[in-house]
Amino acid sequence: MKKIKIRLLKVPLTASIFLTLSFLTLVFSACKLNNYGIDEFLYRENHIDKRASSLLEISEDEKPQIPESKKYSVIIVTDLHFGAENISMERRDDAFFETIHALKEKPLFCISLGDIAEHGYDSEIKRYRDEFIQRLESSEGIKTYTTVGNHDLYNSGWYPYSKYIYETSFYHFSTENFSWYFLDNASGTLGNHQYMALSNSLEKDKQKKLFFAHVPMYSGGKFYFTMQNSAERNKLISLLANNNTKGFFCGHTHSECVSDLKAFKEYTIGGFLEKKEWALLTLDENDESYSLEFKKY
């Protein structure tokens, strides 16, 4: 009887290792992505038109009261990412608070430009409230106004955000000569409801305007990290340019940048956790001027 030889396909050792590592990488990536609520990628119940359906006017007792000199400064931070701490991005929040405490003139208030949490977990957003907002107010008497970021929406993060931080993501207050608008573009868009409400408000508002949001409109041409709908972005830039805008302040990229949009400038603030950066906005309402300094702690 003739013997039949069966040859087994031999996979080179290097190829076998490559396939194994590739498989493990895919498994690890899937697990990691799941921490960011990948199951909500295609649909989130907290749509932009629900979060920012109308513009809320901050009440007199909740908005900042400017000093008689009409000169003051404002802290701006972004991308605090509570929950993202590791060896390469350790939290050094104590150093930040020491820096603020050492300032000769205490800032009037603070603005936080989103991505307060890494995964949108209830515990992370609560930590931001307890370890940043409440600490800054109790230690320095400085109130914080916050905008929502894309990371804050992961894992249905809007619900703890609206519970611990603020019930709306689209609000406004006025000081003597400036109007301060806090926008929600955490989903990469303003949405129809927010855009129309903003447009209607700007038509009636004759003061100089400052805008605060998480996602940049331009940021030096970093397309991937900006509002992705170019038609909407250009429409928004035109709306702001035609309504006495003096500055647009944002985060998201973790890198500081100043973009000259002709009628006004867009300032992208460096990442608080990753880069240990923040900014100080100084205003003089007597001559309606302001300046911005990028800082480290």
Tab-separated table of C-alpha atoms in Angstrom:
chain	number	residue	atom	x	y	z
A	1	MET	CA	0.000	0.000	0.000
A	2	LYS	CA	1.408	3.327	-1.024
A	3	LYS	CA	2.066	5.713	1.816
A	4	ILE	CA	0.483	9.125	1.525
A	5	LYS	CA	2.566	11.946	2.904
A	6	ILE	CA	0.682	14.802	4.423
A	7	ARG	CA	2.595	18.066	4.622
A	8	LEU	CA	1.576	20.472	7.290
A	9	LEU	CA	1.725	24.146	6.414
A	10	LYS	CA	4.558	25.628	8.371
A	11	VAL	CA	4.075	29.203	9.468
A	12	PRO	CA	7.357	31.022	10.044
A	13	LEU	CA	7.959	31.885	13.675
A	14	THR	CA	8.086	35.634	12.981
A	15	ALA	CA	4.740	35.514	11.165
A	16	SER	CA	3.217	33.515	14.007
A	17	ILE	CA	4.408	36.063	16.549
A	18	PHE	CA	3.096	38.912	14.387
A	19	LEU	CA	-0.352	37.309	14.071
A	20	THR	CA	-0.503	36.647	17.812
A	21	LEU	CA	0.499	40.195	18.686
A	22	SER	CA	-1.978	41.603	16.152
A	23	PHE	CA	-4.774	39.548	17.686
A	24	LEU	CA	-3.864	40.636	21.203
A	25	THR	CA	-3.690	44.274	20.049
A	26	LEU	CA	-7.191	44.033	18.584
A	27	VAL	CA	-8.542	42.483	21.782
A	28	PHE	CA	-6.809	45.113	23.918
A	29	SER	CA	-8.040	47.946	21.674
A	30	ALA	CA	-11.611	46.652	21.800
A	31	CYS	CA	-11.483	46.489	25.591
A	32	LYS	CA	-9.952	49.961	25.785
A	33	LEU	CA	-12.499	51.428	23.381
A	34	ASN	CA	-15.273	49.856	25.409
A	35	ASN	CA	-14.154	52.019	28.340
A	36	TYR	CA	-15.126	55.025	26.212
A	37	GLY	CA	-18.659	53.766	25.565
A	38	ILE	CA	-18.068	52.397	22.066
A	39	ASP	CA	-21.586	50.954	22.166
A	40	GLU	CA	-22.868	54.564	22.038
A	41	PHE	CA	-20.690	55.540	19.061
A	42	LEU	CA	-23.488	55.612	16.481
A	43	TYR	CA	-26.229	56.893	18.763
A	44	ARG	CA	-26.381	58.843	21.975
A	45	GLU	CA	-29.658	59.700	23.607
A	46	ASN	CA	-28.328	63.090	24.772
A	47	HIS	CA	-28.245	64.690	21.320
A	48	ILE	CA	-26.886	68.226	20.874
A	49	ASP	CA	-30.358	69.607	20.095
A	50	LYS	CA	-31.527	68.313	23.472
A	51	ARG	CA	-28.507	69.487	25.455
A	52	ALA	CA	-28.482	72.987	23.931
A	53	SER	CA	-32.025	73.647	22.746
A	54	SER	CA	-32.121	77.213	24.120
A	55	LEU	CA	-29.789	79.862	25.507
A	56	LEU	CA	-29.875	80.225	29.287
A	57	GLU	CA	-29.249	83.658	30.775
A	58	ILE	CA	-27.244	83.389	33.999
A	59	SER	CA	-28.989	85.115	36.901
A	60	GLU	CA	-27.496	88.199	38.542
A	61	ASP	CA	-26.524	86.363	41.722
A	62	GLU	CA	-24.725	83.614	39.755
A	63	LYS	CA	-22.740	85.780	37.361
A	64	PRO	CA	-19.428	87.471	38.324
A	65	GLN	CA	-19.490	90.966	39.804
A	66	ILE	CA	-16.686	93.046	38.350
A	67	PRO	CA	-14.657	95.354	40.641
A	68	GLU	CA	-15.073	99.128	40.661
A	69	SER	CA	-11.814	99.522	38.759
A	70	LYS	CA	-13.345	97.433	35.944
A	71	LYS	CA	-9.978	95.696	35.625
A	72	TYR	CA	-9.691	91.991	36.413
A	73	SER	CA	-8.322	88.641	35.258
A	74	VAL	CA	-9.856	85.246	34.513
A	75	ILE	CA	-8.297	81.772	34.726
A	76	ILE	CA	-8.831	79.535	31.676
A	77	VAL	CA	-8.149	75.785	31.853
A	78	THR	CA	-9.072	72.904	29.568
A	79	ASP	CA	-8.749	69.134	29.256
A	80	LEU	CA	-8.362	68.248	32.928
A	81	HIS	CA	-9.256	64.604	32.085
A	82	PHE	CA	-9.999	63.254	35.550
A	83	GLY	CA	-9.597	59.487	35.236
A	84	ALA	CA	-6.721	59.595	32.726
A	85	GLU	CA	-3.923	59.759	35.279
A	86	ASN	CA	-1.005	57.405	34.760
A	87	ILE	CA	2.781	57.431	35.049
A	88	SER	CA	3.279	59.661	32.006
A	89	MET	CA	0.435	62.044	32.899
A	90	GLU	CA	0.477	62.345	36.661
A	91	ARG	CA	-1.782	64.878	38.299
A	92	ARG	CA	0.031	67.853	39.774
A	93	ASP	CA	-3.054	69.813	40.725
A	94	ASP	CA	-1.463	70.957	43.992
A	95	ALA	CA	1.150	72.840	41.968
A	96	PHE	CA	-1.599	74.607	40.025
A	97	PHE	CA	-3.412	75.698	43.170
A	98	GLU	CA	-0.135	76.922	44.652
A	99	THR	CA	0.458	78.950	41.472
A	100	ILE	CA	-2.965	80.568	41.697
A	101	HIS	CA	-2.554	81.280	45.414
A	102	ALA	CA	0.767	83.018	44.722
A	103	LEU	CA	-0.684	85.467	42.166
A	104	LYS	CA	-0.450	89.086	43.328
A	105	GLU	CA	-3.964	89.826	42.135
A	106	LYS	CA	-6.578	87.119	42.592
A	107	PRO	CA	-8.498	86.277	39.377
A	108	LEU	CA	-12.190	87.100	39.422
A	109	PHE	CA	-13.393	83.719	38.138
A	110	CYS	CA	-12.326	80.620	36.205
A	111	ILE	CA	-13.459	79.098	32.892
A	112	SER	CA	-12.987	75.397	32.152
A	113	LEU	CA	-13.265	74.431	28.473
A	114	GLY	CA	-14.360	70.808	28.654
A	115	ASP	CA	-13.009	67.270	28.769
A	116	ILE	CA	-13.205	67.417	32.522
A	117	ALA	CA	-13.468	63.589	32.511
A	118	GLU	CA	-11.642	60.908	30.543
A	119	HIS	CA	-14.414	58.339	30.129
A	120	GLY	CA	-17.502	60.335	31.122
A	121	TYR	CA	-17.945	58.238	34.266
A	122	ASP	CA	-20.044	59.556	37.127
A	123	SER	CA	-17.060	59.192	39.485
A	124	GLU	CA	-14.756	61.242	37.215
A	125	ILE	CA	-17.187	64.140	36.808
A	126	LYS	CA	-17.852	64.138	40.545
A	127	ARG	CA	-14.081	64.270	41.167
A	128	TYR	CA	-13.834	67.352	38.917
A	129	ARG	CA	-16.562	69.036	40.948
A	130	ASP	CA	-15.030	68.097	44.300
A	131	GLU	CA	-11.302	68.364	43.518
A	132	PHE	CA	-11.329	71.362	41.187
A	133	ILE	CA	-14.498	73.489	41.275
A	134	GLN	CA	-15.145	73.247	45.012
A	135	ARG	CA	-11.458	73.371	45.924
A	136	LEU	CA	-10.863	76.536	43.883
A	137	GLU	CA	-13.934	78.197	45.370
A	138	SER	CA	-13.232	77.195	48.970
A	139	SER	CA	-9.498	77.990	48.896
A	140	GLU	CA	-9.479	81.113	46.718
A	141	GLY	CA	-13.118	82.241	46.464
A	142	ILE	CA	-13.007	81.713	42.679
A	143	LYS	CA	-16.127	80.418	40.926
A	144	THR	CA	-15.784	78.210	37.812
A	145	TYR	CA	-17.907	78.240	34.633
A	146	THR	CA	-17.599	75.038	32.586
A	147	THR	CA	-18.250	73.995	28.982
A	148	VAL	CA	-18.831	70.366	27.979
A	149	GLY	CA	-16.208	68.380	26.009
A	150	ASN	CA	-16.420	65.283	23.833
A	151	HIS	CA	-14.906	63.008	26.527
A	152	ASP	CA	-17.547	64.219	28.977
A	153	LEU	CA	-20.250	62.665	26.774
A	154	TYR	CA	-18.777	59.138	26.706
A	155	ASN	CA	-20.697	56.451	28.625
A	156	SER	CA	-23.787	58.690	28.834
A	157	GLY	CA	-21.674	61.242	30.694
A	158	TRP	CA	-24.137	64.043	30.040
A	159	TYR	CA	-26.361	62.768	32.857
A	160	PRO	CA	-23.779	63.104	35.667
A	161	TYR	CA	-22.510	66.306	34.008
A	162	SER	CA	-25.969	67.879	34.217
A	163	LYS	CA	-26.296	66.598	37.794
A	164	TYR	CA	-22.943	67.735	39.189
A	165	ILE	CA	-21.912	70.664	36.967
A	166	TYR	CA	-24.785	72.466	35.234
A	167	GLU	CA	-28.168	71.567	33.809
A	168	THR	CA	-27.438	73.224	30.476
A	169	SER	CA	-24.455	73.334	28.117
A	170	PHE	CA	-25.378	76.607	26.375
A	171	TYR	CA	-25.482	79.765	28.476
A	172	HIS	CA	-24.572	83.438	28.625
A	173	PHE	CA	-23.967	86.357	30.946
A	174	SER	CA	-22.935	89.985	30.489
A	175	THR	CA	-20.527	92.218	32.360
A	176	GLU	CA	-20.496	95.974	31.807
A	177	ASN	CA	-19.015	95.998	28.290
A	178	PHE	CA	-18.534	92.327	27.385
A	179	SER	CA	-20.916	89.473	26.614
A	180	TRP	CA	-19.709	85.994	27.557
A	181	TYR	CA	-21.121	83.051	25.586
A	182	PHE	CA	-20.541	79.403	26.532
A	183	LEU	CA	-21.232	77.068	23.610
A	184	ASP	CA	-21.695	73.317	23.270
A	185	ASN	CA	-19.792	71.915	20.282
A	186	ALA	CA	-18.652	68.763	22.100
A	187	SER	CA	-20.266	66.639	19.364
A	188	GLY	CA	-18.321	68.574	16.715
A	189	THR	CA	-21.343	70.681	15.785
A	190	LEU	CA	-23.593	73.368	17.249
A	191	GLY	CA	-26.736	71.758	15.879
A	192	ASN	CA	-29.639	73.665	14.357
A	193	HIS	CA	-31.360	74.677	17.610
A	194	GLN	CA	-28.246	76.107	19.237
A	195	TYR	CA	-27.113	77.900	16.090
A	196	MET	CA	-30.504	79.593	15.597
A	197	ALA	CA	-30.747	80.570	19.290
A	198	LEU	CA	-27.227	81.994	19.143
A	199	SER	CA	-27.940	83.894	15.934
A	200	ASN	CA	-31.109	85.421	17.412
A	201	SER	CA	-29.287	86.479	20.568
A	202	LEU	CA	-26.374	88.075	18.693
A	203	GLU	CA	-28.748	90.209	16.611
A	204	LYS	CA	-29.940	91.927	19.803
A	205	ASP	CA	-26.587	92.024	21.621
A	206	LYS	CA	-24.509	95.118	20.811
A	207	GLN	CA	-21.676	94.505	23.301
A	208	LYS	CA	-18.242	93.128	22.487
A	209	LYS	CA	-18.361	89.347	22.675
A	210	LEU	CA	-16.163	86.524	23.960
A	211	PHE	CA	-16.952	82.883	23.137
A	212	PHE	CA	-15.909	79.720	24.974
A	213	ALA	CA	-16.236	76.159	23.649
A	214	HIS	CA	-14.323	72.890	23.647
A	215	VAL	CA	-13.680	72.138	19.953
A	216	PRO	CA	-11.757	74.721	17.855
A	217	MET	CA	-13.056	76.127	14.599
A	218	TYR	CA	-9.579	76.371	13.032
A	219	SER	CA	-6.665	75.928	15.493
A	220	GLY	CA	-3.880	76.568	13.015
A	221	GLY	CA	-5.334	74.246	10.397
A	222	LYS	CA	-5.473	71.046	12.496
A	223	PHE	CA	-8.451	69.774	10.521
A	224	TYR	CA	-8.977	66.521	12.408
A	225	PHE	CA	-9.321	68.371	15.733
A	226	THR	CA	-11.749	71.051	14.561
A	227	MET	CA	-15.474	71.241	13.835
A	228	GLN	CA	-15.719	68.791	10.940
A	229	ASN	CA	-18.550	70.295	8.907
A	230	SER	CA	-16.710	72.980	6.933
A	231	ALA	CA	-19.953	74.656	5.810
A	232	GLU	CA	-21.166	75.004	9.395
A	233	ARG	CA	-17.724	76.131	10.579
A	234	ASN	CA	-17.499	78.861	7.941
A	235	LYS	CA	-21.045	79.943	8.691
A	236	LEU	CA	-20.232	80.226	12.402
A	237	ILE	CA	-17.019	82.182	11.775
A	238	SER	CA	-18.983	84.590	9.581
A	239	LEU	CA	-21.722	84.954	12.227
A	240	LEU	CA	-19.196	85.791	14.934
A	241	ALA	CA	-17.187	88.113	12.684
A	242	ASN	CA	-20.303	90.141	11.864
A	243	ASN	CA	-21.347	90.506	15.507
A	244	ASN	CA	-18.485	92.288	17.250
A	245	THR	CA	-16.617	89.189	18.441
A	246	LYS	CA	-13.258	89.831	20.089
A	247	GLY	CA	-12.131	86.303	20.926
A	248	PHE	CA	-12.984	82.609	20.646
A	249	PHE	CA	-11.387	80.379	23.304
A	250	CYS	CA	-11.203	76.591	23.022
A	251	GLY	CA	-9.226	73.453	23.935
A	252	HIS	CA	-9.380	69.850	22.658
A	253	THR	CA	-5.995	69.710	20.859
A	254	HIS	CA	-3.968	69.913	24.124
A	255	SER	CA	-1.594	72.343	22.350
A	256	GLU	CA	-1.632	76.124	22.589
A	257	CYS	CA	-2.259	78.026	19.369
A	258	VAL	CA	-3.398	81.465	18.226
A	259	SER	CA	-5.279	81.678	14.923
A	260	ASP	CA	-5.935	85.044	13.318
A	261	LEU	CA	-9.404	84.866	11.730
A	262	LYS	CA	-9.187	88.513	10.582
A	263	ALA	CA	-12.173	89.932	12.499
A	264	PHE	CA	-11.134	88.183	15.732
A	265	LYS	CA	-8.630	85.674	17.102
A	266	GLU	CA	-9.156	82.069	18.134
A	267	TYR	CA	-7.105	80.949	21.146
A	268	THR	CA	-6.527	77.229	21.715
A	269	ILE	CA	-5.413	76.618	25.303
A	270	GLY	CA	-2.857	73.889	26.134
A	271	GLY	CA	-3.931	70.747	27.999
A	272	PHE	CA	-4.124	71.050	31.787
A	273	LEU	CA	-3.324	67.401	32.567
A	274	GLU	CA	-1.037	66.477	29.667
A	275	LYS	CA	0.907	69.733	29.234
A	276	LYS	CA	0.414	71.299	32.695
A	277	GLU	CA	-0.742	74.490	30.958
A	278	TRP	CA	-3.396	77.127	31.580
A	279	ALA	CA	-4.037	80.723	30.525
A	280	LEU	CA	-4.719	84.057	32.181
A	281	LEU	CA	-7.172	86.397	30.470
A	282	THR	CA	-6.826	90.014	31.627
A	283	LEU	CA	-9.560	92.531	30.844
A	284	ASP	CA	-10.062	96.272	31.170
A	285	GLU	CA	-13.688	97.210	30.651
A	286	ASN	CA	-12.830	100.908	30.706
A	287	ASP	CA	-11.399	100.733	27.197
A	288	GLU	CA	-12.937	97.329	26.313
A	289	SER	CA	-9.528	95.692	25.876
A	290	TYR	CA	-8.109	92.317	26.859
A	291	SER	CA	-4.913	90.273	26.665
A	292	LEU	CA	-4.122	86.573	27.072
A	293	GLU	CA	-1.030	84.916	28.563
A	294	PHE	CA	-0.276	81.212	28.143
A	295	LYS	CA	1.122	79.813	31.393
A	296	LYS	CA	2.492	76.620	32.972
A	297	TYR	CA	2.288	75.300	36.501
